PDB file of C-alpha atoms in Angstrom:
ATOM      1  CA  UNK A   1      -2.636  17.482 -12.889  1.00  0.00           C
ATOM      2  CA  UNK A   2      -6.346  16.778 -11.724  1.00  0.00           C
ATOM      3  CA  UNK A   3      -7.370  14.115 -10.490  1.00  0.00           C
ATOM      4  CA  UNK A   4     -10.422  12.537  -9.913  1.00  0.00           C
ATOM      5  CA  UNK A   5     -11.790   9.498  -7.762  1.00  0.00           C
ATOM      6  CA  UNK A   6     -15.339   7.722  -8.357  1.00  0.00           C
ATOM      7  CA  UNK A   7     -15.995   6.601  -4.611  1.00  0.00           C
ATOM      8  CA  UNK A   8     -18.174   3.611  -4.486  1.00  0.00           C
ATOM      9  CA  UNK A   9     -19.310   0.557  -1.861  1.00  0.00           C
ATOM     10  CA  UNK A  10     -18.331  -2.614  -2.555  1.00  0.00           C
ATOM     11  CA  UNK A  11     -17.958  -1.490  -6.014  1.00  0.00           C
ATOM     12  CA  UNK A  12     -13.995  -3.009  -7.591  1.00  0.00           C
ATOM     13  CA  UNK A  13     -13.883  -3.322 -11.137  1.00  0.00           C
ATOM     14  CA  UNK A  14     -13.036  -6.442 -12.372  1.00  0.00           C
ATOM     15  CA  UNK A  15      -9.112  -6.491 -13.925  1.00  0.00           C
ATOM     16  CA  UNK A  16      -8.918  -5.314 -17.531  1.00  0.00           C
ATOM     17  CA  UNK A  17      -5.474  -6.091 -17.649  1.00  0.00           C
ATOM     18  CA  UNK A  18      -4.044  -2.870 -17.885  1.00  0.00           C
ATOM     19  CA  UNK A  19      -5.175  -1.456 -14.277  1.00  0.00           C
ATOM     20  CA  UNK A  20      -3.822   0.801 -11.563  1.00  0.00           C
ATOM     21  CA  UNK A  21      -4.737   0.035  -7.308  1.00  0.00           C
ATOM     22  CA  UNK A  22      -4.471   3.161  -4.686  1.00  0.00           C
ATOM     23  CA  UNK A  23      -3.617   2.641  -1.325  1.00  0.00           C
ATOM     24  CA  UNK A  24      -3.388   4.536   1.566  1.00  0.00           C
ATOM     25  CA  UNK A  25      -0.146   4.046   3.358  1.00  0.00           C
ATOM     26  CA  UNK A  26       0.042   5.404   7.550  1.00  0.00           C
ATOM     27  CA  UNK A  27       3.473   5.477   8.656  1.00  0.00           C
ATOM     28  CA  UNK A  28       4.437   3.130  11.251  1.00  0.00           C
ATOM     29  CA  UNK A  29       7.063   5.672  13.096  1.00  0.00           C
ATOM     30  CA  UNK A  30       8.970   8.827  12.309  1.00  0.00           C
ATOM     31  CA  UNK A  31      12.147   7.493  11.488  1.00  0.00           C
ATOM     32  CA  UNK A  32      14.738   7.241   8.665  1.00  0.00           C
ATOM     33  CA  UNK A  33      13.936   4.751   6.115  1.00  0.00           C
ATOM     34  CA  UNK A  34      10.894   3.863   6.809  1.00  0.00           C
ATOM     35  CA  UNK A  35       9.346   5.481   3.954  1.00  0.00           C
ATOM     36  CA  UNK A  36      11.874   3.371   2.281  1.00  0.00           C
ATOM     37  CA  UNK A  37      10.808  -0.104   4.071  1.00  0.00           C
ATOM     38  CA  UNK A  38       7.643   0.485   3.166  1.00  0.00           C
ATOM     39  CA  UNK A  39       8.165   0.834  -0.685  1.00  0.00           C
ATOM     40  CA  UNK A  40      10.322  -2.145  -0.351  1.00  0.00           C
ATOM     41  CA  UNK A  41       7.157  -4.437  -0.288  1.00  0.00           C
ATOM     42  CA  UNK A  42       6.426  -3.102  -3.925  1.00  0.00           C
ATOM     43  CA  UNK A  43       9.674  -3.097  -5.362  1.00  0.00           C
ATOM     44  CA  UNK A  44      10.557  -6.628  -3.828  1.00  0.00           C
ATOM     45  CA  UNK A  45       7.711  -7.526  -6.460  1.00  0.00           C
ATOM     46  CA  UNK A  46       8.676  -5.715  -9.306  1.00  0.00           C
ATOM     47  CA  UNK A  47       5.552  -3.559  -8.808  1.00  0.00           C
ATOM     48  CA  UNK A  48       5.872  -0.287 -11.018  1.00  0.00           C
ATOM     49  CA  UNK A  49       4.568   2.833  -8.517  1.00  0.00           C
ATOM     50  CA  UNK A  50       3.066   5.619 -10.667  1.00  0.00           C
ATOM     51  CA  UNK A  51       1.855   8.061  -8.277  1.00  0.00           C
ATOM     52  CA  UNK A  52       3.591   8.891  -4.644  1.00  0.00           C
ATOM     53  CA  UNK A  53       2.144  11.392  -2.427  1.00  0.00           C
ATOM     54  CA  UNK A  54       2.763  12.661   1.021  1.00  0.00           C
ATOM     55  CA  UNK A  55       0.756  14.189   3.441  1.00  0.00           C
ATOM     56  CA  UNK A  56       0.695  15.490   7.142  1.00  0.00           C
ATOM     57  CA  UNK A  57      -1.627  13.190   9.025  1.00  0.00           C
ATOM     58  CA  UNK A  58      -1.262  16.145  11.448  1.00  0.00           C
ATOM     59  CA  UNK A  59      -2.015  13.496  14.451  1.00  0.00           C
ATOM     60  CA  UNK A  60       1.510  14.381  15.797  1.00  0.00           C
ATOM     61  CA  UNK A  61       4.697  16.000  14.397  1.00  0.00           C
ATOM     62  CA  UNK A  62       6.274  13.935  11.503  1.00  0.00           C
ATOM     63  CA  UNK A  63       3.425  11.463  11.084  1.00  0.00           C
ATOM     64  CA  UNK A  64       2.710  10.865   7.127  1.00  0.00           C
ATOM     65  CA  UNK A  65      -0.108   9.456   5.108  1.00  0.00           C
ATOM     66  CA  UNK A  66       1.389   8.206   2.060  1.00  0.00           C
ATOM     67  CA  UNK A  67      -0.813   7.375  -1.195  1.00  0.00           C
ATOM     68  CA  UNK A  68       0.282   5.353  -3.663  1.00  0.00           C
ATOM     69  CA  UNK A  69      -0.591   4.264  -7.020  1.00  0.00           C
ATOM     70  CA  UNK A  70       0.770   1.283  -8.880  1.00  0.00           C
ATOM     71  CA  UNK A  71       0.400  -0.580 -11.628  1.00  0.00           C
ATOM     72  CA  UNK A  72      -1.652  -3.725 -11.396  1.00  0.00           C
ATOM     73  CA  UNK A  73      -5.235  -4.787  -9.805  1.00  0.00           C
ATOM     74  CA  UNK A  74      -5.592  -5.649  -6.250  1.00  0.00           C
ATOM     75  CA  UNK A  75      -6.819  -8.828  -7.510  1.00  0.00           C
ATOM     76  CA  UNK A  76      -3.315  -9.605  -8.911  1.00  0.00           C
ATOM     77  CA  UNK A  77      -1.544 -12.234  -6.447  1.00  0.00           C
ATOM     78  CA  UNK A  78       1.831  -9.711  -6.286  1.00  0.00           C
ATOM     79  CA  UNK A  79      -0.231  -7.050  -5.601  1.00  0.00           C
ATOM     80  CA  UNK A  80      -2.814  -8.349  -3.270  1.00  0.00           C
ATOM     81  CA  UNK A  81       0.839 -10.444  -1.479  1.00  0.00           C
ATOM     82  CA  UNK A  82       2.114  -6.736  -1.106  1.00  0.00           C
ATOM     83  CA  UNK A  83      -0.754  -5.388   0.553  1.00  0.00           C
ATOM     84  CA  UNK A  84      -0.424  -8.415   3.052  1.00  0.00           C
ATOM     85  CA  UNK A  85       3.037  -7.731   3.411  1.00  0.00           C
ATOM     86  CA  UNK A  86       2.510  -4.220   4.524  1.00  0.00           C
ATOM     87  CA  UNK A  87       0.015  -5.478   6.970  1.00  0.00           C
ATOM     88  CA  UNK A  88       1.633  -7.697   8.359  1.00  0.00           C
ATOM     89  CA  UNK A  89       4.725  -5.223   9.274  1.00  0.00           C
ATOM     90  CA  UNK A  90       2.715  -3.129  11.048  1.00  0.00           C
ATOM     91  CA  UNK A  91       1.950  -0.528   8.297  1.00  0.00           C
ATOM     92  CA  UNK A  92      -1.614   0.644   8.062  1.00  0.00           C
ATOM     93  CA  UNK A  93      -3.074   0.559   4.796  1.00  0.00           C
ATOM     94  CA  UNK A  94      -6.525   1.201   3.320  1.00  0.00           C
ATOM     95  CA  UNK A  95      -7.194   0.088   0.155  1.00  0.00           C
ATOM     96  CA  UNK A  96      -8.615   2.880  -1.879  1.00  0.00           C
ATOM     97  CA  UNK A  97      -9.313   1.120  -5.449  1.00  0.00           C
ATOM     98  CA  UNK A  98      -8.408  -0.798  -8.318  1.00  0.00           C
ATOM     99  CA  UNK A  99      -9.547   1.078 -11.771  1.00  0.00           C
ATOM    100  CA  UNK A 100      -8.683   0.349 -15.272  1.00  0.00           C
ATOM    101  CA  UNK A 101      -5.581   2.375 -16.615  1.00  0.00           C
ATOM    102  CA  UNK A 102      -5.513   5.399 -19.293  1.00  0.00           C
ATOM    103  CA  UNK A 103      -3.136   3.190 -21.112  1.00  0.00           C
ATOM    104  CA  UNK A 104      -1.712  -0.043 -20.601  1.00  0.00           C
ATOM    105  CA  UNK A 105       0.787  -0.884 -18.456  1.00  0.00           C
ATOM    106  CA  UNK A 106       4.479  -2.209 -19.188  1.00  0.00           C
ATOM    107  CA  UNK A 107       3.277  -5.533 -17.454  1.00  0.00           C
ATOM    108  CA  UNK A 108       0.173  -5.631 -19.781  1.00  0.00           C
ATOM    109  CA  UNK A 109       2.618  -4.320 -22.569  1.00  0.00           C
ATOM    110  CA  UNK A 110       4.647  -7.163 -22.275  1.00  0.00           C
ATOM    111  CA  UNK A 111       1.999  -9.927 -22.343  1.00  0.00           C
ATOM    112  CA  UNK A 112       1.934  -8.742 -26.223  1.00  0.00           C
ATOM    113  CA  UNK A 113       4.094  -9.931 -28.766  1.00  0.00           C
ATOM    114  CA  UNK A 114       6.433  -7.359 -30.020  1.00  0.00           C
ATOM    115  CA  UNK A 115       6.175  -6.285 -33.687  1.00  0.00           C
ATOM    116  CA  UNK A 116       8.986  -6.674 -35.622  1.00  0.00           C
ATOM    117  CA  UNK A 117       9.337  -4.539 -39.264  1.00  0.00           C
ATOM    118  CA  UNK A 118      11.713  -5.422 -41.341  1.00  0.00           C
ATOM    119  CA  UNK A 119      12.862  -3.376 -44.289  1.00  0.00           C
ATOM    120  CA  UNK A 120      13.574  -4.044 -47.778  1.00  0.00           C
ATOM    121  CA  UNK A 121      17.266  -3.099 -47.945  1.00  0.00           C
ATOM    122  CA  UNK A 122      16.773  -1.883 -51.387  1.00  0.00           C
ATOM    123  CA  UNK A 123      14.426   0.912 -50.698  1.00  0.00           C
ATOM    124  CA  UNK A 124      15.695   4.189 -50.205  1.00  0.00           C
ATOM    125  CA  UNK A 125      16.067   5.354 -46.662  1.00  0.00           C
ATOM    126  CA  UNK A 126      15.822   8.357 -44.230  1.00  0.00           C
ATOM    127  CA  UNK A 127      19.094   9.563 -43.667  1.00  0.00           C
ATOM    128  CA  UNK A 128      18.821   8.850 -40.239  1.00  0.00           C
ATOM    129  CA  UNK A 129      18.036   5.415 -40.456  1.00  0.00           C
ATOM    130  CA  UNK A 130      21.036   4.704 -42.148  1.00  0.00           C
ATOM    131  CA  UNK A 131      23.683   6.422 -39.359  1.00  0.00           C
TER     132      UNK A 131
END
């Protein structure tokens, strides 16, 4: 899948709502789990990640750059608190942007009060409503 990045100074979007925030993620040390301490600072927040991608930093053998997308704006107090989490654990970050979402996001989603439909139990059915 393409993708695309506007790059901009001191340009952030204000929050729509339904946004997504990069990041750039250096790895602290080559180790096990510490890919998994750093997500930790997201999911401790019930942050949804929707993009996770590797790369070689190729500064020295097993040394990672990790970007991240997640739903939210950097704006947004868990996600900004994240951010300072990571920082202040010793894991470099860089933000790379906040931008408004293709579609809005299950947070977002469940700001909105669910529809409810109910049916007239005396009109005829699909069959496979009635299963």
């Amino acid at each position: 899948e393409p993708r695309f990045w506007l790059v901009a100074r001191d340009r952030l979007p204000p929050p729509t709502g339904s946004d997504r925030t990069a990041v750039a993620c250096f790895q602290v040390e080559d180790r096990p789990g510490s890919l998994l301490s750093l997500l930790t600072a997201f999911a401790a927040r019930g942050l949804n990640l929707t993009h996770l991608e590797s790369r070689p930093t190729r500064e020295s053998l097993g040394s990672y750059l990790f970007v991240i997308e997640l739903e939210g704006h950097v704006t947004d107090p868990l996600v900004a608190s994240a951010l300072v989490d990571l920082r202040e654990h010793g894991v470099g970050t860089k933000l790379l942007g906040s931008f408004p979402a293709g579609r809005p996001s299950r947070r977002a989603a469940s700001k909105t009060p669910s529809l409810q439909i109910v049916l007239d139990p005396s009109l005829p059915r699909p069959r496979s409503m009635t299963d």
